[in-house]
PDB file of C-alpha atoms in Angstrom:
ATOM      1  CA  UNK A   5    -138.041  14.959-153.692  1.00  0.00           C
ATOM      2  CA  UNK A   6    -135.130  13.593-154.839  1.00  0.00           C
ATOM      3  CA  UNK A   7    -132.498  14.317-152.288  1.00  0.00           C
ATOM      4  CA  UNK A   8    -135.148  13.261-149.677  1.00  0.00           C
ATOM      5  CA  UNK A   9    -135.285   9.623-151.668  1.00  0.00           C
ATOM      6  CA  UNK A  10    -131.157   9.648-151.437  1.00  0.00           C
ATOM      7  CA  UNK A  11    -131.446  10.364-147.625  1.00  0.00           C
ATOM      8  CA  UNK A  12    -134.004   8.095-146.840  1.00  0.00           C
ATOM      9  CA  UNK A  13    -132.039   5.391-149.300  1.00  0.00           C
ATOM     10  CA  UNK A  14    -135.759   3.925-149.422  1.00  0.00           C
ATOM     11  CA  UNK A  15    -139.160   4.604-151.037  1.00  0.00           C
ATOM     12  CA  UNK A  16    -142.509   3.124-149.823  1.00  0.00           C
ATOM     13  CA  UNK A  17    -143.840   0.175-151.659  1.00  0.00           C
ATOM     14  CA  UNK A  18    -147.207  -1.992-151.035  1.00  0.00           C
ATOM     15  CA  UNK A  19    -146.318  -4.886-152.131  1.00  0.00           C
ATOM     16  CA  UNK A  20    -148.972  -7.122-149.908  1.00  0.00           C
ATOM     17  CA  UNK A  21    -150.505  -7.515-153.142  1.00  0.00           C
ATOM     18  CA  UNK A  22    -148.701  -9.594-154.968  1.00  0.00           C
ATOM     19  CA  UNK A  23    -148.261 -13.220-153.812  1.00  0.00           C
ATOM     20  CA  UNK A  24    -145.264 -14.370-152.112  1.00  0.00           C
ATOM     21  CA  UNK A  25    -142.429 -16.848-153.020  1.00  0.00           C
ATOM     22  CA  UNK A  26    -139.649 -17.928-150.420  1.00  0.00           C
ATOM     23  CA  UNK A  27    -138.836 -21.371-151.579  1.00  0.00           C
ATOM     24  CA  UNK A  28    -138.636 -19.564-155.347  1.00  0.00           C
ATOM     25  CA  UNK A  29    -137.112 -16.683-153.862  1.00  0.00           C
ATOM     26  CA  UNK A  30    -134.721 -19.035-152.284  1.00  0.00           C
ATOM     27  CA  UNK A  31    -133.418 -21.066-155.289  1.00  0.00           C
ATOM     28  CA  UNK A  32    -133.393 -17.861-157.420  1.00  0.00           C
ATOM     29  CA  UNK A  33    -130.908 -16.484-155.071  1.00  0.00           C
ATOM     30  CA  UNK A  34    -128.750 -19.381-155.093  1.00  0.00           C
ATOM     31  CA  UNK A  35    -129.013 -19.719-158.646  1.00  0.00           C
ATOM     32  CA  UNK A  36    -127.987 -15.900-158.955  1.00  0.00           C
ATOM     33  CA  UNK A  37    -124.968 -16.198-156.785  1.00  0.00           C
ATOM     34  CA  UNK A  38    -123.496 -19.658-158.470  1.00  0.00           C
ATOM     35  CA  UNK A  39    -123.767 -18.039-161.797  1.00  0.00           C
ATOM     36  CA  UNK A  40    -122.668 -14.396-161.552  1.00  0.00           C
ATOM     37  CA  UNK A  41    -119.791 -15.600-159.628  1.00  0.00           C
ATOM     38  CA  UNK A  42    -118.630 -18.168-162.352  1.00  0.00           C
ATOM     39  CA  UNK A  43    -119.431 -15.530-165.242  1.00  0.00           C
ATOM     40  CA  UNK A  44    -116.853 -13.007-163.389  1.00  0.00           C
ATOM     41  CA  UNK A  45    -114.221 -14.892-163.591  1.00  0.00           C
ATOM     42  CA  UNK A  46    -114.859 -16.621-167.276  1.00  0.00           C
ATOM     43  CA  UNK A  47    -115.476 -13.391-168.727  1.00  0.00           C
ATOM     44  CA  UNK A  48    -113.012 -11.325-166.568  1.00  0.00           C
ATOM     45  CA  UNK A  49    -111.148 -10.762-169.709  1.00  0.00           C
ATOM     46  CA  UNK A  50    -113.382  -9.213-171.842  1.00  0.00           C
ATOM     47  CA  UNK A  51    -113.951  -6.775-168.575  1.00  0.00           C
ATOM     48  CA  UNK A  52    -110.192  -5.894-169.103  1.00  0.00           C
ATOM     49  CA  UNK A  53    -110.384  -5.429-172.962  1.00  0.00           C
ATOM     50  CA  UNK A  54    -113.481  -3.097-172.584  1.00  0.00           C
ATOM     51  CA  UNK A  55    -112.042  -0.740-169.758  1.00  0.00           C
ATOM     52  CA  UNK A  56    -108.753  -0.584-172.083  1.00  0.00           C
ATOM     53  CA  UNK A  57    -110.845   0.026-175.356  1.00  0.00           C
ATOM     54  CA  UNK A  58    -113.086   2.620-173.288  1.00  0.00           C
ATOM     55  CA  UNK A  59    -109.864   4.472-171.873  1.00  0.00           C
ATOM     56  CA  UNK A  60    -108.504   4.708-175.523  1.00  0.00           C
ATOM     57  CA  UNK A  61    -111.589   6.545-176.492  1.00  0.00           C
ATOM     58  CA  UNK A  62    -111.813   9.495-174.406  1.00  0.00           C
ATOM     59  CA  UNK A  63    -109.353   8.556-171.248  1.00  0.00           C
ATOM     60  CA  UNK A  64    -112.348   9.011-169.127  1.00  0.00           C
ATOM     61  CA  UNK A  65    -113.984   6.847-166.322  1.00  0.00           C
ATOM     62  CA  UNK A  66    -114.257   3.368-166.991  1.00  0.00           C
ATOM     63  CA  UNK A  67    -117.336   2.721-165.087  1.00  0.00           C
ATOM     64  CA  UNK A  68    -120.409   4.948-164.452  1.00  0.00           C
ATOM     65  CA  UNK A  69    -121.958   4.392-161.377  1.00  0.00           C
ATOM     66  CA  UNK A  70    -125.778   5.593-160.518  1.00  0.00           C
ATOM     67  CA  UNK A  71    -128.507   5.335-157.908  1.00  0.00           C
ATOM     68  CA  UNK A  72    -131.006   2.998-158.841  1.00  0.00           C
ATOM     69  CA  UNK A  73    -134.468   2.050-156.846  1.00  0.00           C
ATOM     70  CA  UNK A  74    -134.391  -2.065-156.232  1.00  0.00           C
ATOM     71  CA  UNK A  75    -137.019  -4.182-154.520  1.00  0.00           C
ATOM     72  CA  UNK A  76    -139.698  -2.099-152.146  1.00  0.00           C
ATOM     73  CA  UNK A  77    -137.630   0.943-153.285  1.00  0.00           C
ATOM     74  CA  UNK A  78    -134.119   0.426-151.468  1.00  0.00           C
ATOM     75  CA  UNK A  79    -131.662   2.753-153.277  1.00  0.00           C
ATOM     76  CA  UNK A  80    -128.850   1.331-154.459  1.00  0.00           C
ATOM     77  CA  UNK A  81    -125.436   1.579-156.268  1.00  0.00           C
ATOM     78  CA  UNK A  82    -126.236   0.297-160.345  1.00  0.00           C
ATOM     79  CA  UNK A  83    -122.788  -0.578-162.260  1.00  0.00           C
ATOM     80  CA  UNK A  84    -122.250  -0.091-166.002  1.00  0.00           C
ATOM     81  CA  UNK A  85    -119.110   0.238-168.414  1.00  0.00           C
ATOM     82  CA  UNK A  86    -119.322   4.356-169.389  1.00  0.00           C
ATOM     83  CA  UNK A  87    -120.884   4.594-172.793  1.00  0.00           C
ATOM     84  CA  UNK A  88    -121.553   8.573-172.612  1.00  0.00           C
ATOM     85  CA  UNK A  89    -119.592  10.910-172.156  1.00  0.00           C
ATOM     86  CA  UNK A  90    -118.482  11.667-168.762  1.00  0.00           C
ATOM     87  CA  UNK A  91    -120.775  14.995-168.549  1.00  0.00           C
ATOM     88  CA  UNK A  92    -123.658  13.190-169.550  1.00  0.00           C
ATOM     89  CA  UNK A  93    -126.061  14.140-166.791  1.00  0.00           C
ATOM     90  CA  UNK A  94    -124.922  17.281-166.544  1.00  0.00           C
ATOM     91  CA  UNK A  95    -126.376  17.901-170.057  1.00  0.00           C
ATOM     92  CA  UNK A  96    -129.429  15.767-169.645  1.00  0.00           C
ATOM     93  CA  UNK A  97    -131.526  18.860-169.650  1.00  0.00           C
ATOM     94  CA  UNK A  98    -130.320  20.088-173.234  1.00  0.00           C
ATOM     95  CA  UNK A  99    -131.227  16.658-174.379  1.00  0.00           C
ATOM     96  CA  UNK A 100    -133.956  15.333-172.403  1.00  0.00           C
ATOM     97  CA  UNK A 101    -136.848  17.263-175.098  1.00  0.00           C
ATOM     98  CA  UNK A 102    -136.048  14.672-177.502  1.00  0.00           C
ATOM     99  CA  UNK A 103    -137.474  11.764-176.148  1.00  0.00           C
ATOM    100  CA  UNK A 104    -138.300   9.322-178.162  1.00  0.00           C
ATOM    101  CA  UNK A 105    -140.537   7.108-175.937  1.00  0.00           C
ATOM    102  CA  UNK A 106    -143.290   7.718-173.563  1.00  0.00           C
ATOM    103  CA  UNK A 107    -143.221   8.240-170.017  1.00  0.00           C
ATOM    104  CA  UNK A 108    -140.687   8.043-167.189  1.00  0.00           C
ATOM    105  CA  UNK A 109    -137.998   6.864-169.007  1.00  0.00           C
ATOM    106  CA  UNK A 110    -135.449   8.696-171.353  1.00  0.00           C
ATOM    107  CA  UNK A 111    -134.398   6.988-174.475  1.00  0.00           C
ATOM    108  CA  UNK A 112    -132.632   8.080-177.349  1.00  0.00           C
ATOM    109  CA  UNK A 113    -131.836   6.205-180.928  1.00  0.00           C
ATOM    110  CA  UNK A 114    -129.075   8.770-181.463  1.00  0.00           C
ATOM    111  CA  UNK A 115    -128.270  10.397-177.973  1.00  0.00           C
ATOM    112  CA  UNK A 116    -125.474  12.883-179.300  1.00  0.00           C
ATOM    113  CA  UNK A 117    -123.951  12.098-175.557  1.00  0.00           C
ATOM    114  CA  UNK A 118    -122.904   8.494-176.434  1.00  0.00           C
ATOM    115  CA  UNK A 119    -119.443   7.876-177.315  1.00  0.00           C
ATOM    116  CA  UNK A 120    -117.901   5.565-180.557  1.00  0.00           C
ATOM    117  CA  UNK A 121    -116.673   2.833-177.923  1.00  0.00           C
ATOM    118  CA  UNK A 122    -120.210   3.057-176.085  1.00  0.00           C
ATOM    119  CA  UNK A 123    -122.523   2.814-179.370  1.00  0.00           C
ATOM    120  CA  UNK A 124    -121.092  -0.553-179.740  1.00  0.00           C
ATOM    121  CA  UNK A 125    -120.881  -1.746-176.085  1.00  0.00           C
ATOM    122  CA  UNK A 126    -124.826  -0.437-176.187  1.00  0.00           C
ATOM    123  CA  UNK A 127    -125.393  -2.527-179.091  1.00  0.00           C
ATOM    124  CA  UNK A 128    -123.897  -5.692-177.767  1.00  0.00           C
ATOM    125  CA  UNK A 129    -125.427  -4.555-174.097  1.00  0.00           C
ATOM    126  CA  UNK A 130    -121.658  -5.806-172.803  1.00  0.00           C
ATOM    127  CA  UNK A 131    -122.242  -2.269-171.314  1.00  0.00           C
ATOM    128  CA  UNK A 132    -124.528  -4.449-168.491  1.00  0.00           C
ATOM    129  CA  UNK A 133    -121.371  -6.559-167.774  1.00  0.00           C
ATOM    130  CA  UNK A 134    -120.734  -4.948-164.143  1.00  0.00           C
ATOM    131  CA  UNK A 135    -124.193  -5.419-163.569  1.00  0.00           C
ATOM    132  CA  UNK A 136    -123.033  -8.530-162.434  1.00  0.00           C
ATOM    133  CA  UNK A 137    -121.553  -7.071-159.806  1.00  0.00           C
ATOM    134  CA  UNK A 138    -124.829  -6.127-158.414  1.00  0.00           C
ATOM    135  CA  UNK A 139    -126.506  -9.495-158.749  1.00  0.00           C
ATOM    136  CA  UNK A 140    -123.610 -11.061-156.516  1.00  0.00           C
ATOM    137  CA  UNK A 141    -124.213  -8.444-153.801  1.00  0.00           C
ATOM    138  CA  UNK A 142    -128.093  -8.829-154.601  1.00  0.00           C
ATOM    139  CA  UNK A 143    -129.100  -5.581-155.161  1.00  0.00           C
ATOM    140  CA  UNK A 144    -130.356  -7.238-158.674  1.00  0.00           C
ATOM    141  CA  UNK A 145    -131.410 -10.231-159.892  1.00  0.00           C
ATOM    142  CA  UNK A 146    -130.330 -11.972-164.059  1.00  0.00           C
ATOM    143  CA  UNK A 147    -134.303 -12.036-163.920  1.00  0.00           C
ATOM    144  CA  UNK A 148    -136.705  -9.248-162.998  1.00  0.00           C
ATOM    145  CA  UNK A 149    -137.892  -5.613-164.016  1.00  0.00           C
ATOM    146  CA  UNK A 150    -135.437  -3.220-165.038  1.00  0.00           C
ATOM    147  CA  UNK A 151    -133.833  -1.085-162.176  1.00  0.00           C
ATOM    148  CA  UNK A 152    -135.060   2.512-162.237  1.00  0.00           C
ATOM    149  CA  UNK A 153    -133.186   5.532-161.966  1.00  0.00           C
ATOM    150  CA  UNK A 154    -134.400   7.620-159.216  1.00  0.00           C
ATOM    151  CA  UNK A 155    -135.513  10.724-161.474  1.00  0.00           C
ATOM    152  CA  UNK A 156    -137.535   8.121-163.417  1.00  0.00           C
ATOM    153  CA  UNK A 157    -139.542   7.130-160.059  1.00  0.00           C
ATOM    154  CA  UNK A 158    -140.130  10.141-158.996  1.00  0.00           C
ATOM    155  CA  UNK A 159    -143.040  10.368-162.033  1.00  0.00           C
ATOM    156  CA  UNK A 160    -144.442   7.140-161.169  1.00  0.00           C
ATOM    157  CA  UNK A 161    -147.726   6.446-160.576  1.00  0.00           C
ATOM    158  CA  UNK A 162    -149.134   3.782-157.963  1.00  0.00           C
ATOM    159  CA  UNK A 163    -149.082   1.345-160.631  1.00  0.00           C
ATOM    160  CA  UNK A 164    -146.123   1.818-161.723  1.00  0.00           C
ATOM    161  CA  UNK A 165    -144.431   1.613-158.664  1.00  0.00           C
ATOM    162  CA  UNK A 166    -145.802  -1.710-158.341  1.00  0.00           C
ATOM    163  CA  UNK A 167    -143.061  -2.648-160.607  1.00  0.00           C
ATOM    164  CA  UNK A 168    -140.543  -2.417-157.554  1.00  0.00           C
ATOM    165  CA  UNK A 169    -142.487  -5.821-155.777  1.00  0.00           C
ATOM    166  CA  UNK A 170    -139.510  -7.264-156.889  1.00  0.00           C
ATOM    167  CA  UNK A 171    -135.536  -7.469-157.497  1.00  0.00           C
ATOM    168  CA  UNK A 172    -135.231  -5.805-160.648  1.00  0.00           C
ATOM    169  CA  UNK A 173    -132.387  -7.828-163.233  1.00  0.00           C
ATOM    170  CA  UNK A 174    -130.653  -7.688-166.348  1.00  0.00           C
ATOM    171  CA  UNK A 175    -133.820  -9.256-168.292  1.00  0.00           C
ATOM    172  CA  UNK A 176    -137.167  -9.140-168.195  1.00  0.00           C
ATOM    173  CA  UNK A 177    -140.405  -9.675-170.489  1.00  0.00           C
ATOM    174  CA  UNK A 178    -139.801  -6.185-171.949  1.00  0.00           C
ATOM    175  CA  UNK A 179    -136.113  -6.896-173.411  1.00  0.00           C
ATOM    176  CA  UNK A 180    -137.268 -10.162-175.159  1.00  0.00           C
ATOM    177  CA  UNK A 181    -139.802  -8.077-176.772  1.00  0.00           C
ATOM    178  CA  UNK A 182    -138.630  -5.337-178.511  1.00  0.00           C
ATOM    179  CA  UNK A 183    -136.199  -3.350-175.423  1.00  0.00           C
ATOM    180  CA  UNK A 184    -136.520   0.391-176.666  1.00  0.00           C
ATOM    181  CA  UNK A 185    -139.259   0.049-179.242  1.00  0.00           C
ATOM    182  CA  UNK A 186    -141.592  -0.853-175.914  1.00  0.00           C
ATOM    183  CA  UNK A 187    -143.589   1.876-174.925  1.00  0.00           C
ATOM    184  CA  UNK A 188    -143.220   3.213-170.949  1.00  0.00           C
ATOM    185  CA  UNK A 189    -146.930   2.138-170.386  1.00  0.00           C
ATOM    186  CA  UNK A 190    -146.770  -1.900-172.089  1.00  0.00           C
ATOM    187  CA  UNK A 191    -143.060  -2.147-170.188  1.00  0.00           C
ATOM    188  CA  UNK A 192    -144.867  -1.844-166.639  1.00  0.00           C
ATOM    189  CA  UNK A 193    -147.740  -3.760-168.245  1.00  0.00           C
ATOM    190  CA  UNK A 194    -144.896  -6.605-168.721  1.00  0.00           C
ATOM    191  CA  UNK A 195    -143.553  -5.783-166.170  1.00  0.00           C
ATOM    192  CA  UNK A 196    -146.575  -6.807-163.842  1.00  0.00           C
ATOM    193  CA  UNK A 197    -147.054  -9.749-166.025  1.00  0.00           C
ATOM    194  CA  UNK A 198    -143.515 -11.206-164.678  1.00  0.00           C
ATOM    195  CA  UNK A 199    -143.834 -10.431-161.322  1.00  0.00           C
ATOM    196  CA  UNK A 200    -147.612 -12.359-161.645  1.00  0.00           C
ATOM    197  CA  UNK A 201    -146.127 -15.169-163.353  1.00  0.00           C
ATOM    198  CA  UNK A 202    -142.414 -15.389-162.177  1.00  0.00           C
ATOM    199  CA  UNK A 203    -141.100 -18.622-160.966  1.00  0.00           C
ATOM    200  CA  UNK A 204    -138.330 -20.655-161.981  1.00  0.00           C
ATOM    201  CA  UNK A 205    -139.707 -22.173-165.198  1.00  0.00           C
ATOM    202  CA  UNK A 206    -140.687 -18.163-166.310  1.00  0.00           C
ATOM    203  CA  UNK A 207    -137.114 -17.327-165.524  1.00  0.00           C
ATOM    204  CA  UNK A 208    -135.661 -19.919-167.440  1.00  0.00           C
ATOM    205  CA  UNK A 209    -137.869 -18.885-170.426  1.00  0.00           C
ATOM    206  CA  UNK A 210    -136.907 -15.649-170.540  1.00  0.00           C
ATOM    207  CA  UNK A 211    -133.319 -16.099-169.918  1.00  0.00           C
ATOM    208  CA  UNK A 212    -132.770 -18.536-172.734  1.00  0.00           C
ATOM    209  CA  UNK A 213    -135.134 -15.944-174.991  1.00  0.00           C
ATOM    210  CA  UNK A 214    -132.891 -13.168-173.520  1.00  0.00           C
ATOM    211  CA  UNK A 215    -129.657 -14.711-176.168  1.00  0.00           C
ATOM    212  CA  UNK A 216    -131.150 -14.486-179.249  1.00  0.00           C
ATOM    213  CA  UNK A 217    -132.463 -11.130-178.386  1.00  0.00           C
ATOM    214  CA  UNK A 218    -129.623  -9.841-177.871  1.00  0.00           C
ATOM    215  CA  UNK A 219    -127.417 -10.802-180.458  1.00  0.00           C
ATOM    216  CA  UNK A 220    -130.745  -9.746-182.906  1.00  0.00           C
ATOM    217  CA  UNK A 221    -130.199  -5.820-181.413  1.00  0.00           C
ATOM    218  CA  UNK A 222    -133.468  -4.863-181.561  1.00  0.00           C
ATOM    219  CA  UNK A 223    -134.000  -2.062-180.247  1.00  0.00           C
ATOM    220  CA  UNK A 224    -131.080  -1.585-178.292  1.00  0.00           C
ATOM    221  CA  UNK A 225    -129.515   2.022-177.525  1.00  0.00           C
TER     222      UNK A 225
END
């Protein structure tokens, strides 16, 4: 099912559900190119200091690179700064028993796979900083449901898959509210809630909640 997802490079989504936005799709888009443009360039250095500091540890890749599912399930190319080693898929199945959350995704308080350099980027989540990469191109957003690996969808349900209405982004309801200690089946709850509810006010919120969440850690790895 998997490969035929990759060849397709989509998967079907109803979305006719949920209510649409143009004018707040609009503005969101404009806001999304101003700003991860102008954070490229003012935080180009740290960008440097991390590929040097992630090259030190191991001499491996600086980025990893993965296909994620984006809005009505168009597969795309997701960007992060490598915090695993570089076989860390290829041991995913000697791993993957010791979940420690429910559902689709995989998460791990002490994956064994993530390096010394990548505990702290994880910590910091300075690990998303290419992610603004995609939100330039538009294959994200800075606001909307997290971007699912393709393995992940694979297990979802029909609501679930409702989560992909949407461009998915850096932050969302679920990050403000506890990241990894949320459950699979309250993050597509939230989830839903945001895509209900989003507009530019909601985006706001959660991007000015999104700072002191993250420099609190909570349930980040």
């Amino acid at each position: 099912m998997i490969e035929a997802m990759k060849n397709t490079e989509k998967i079907n989504i109803d979305n006719a559900k949920f209510t649409q936005k143009p004018f707040y799709e609009f503005i969101k888009r404009i806001f999304d190119i101003t700003f991860s443009l102008l954070s490229i360039i003012l935080l180009s250095p740290f960008f440097l200091i991390i590929a040097i500091a992630i090259k030190l540890c191991d001499h491996g890749k600086v980025m990893y690179v993965s296909d994620r599912v984006g809005k009505n399930g168009k597969i795309f190319k997701f960007y992060k700064f490598r915090s695993m080693c570089e076989d860390a898929d290829r041991i995913f199945d000697s791993v993957k028993n010791l979940n420690e959350t429910t559902g689709s995704i995989f998460k791990m308080k002490d994956d064994p796979r993530i390096t010394k350099v990548g505990s702290l980027l994880r910590r910091t989540s300075l690990d998303e900083l290419p992610q603004l990469f995609n939100i330039l191109k538009g294959d994200m957003s800075f606001v909307g449901p997290r971007s699912p690996l393709v393995r992940e969808v694979e297990n979802y349900d029909s609501t679930a898959k409702n989560r992909l209405a949407v461009v998915g982004g850096l932050t969302c309801y679920w990050q403000i509210s506890g990241r990894s200690k949320i459950g699979f089946d309250e993050m597509v709850e939230l989830d839903l809630k945001y895509i209900n509810e989003r507009s530019i006010l909601t985006d706001l919120k959660i991007l000015i909640l999104t700072v002191p969440a993250v420099f609190k850690g909570d349930g980040a790895y």
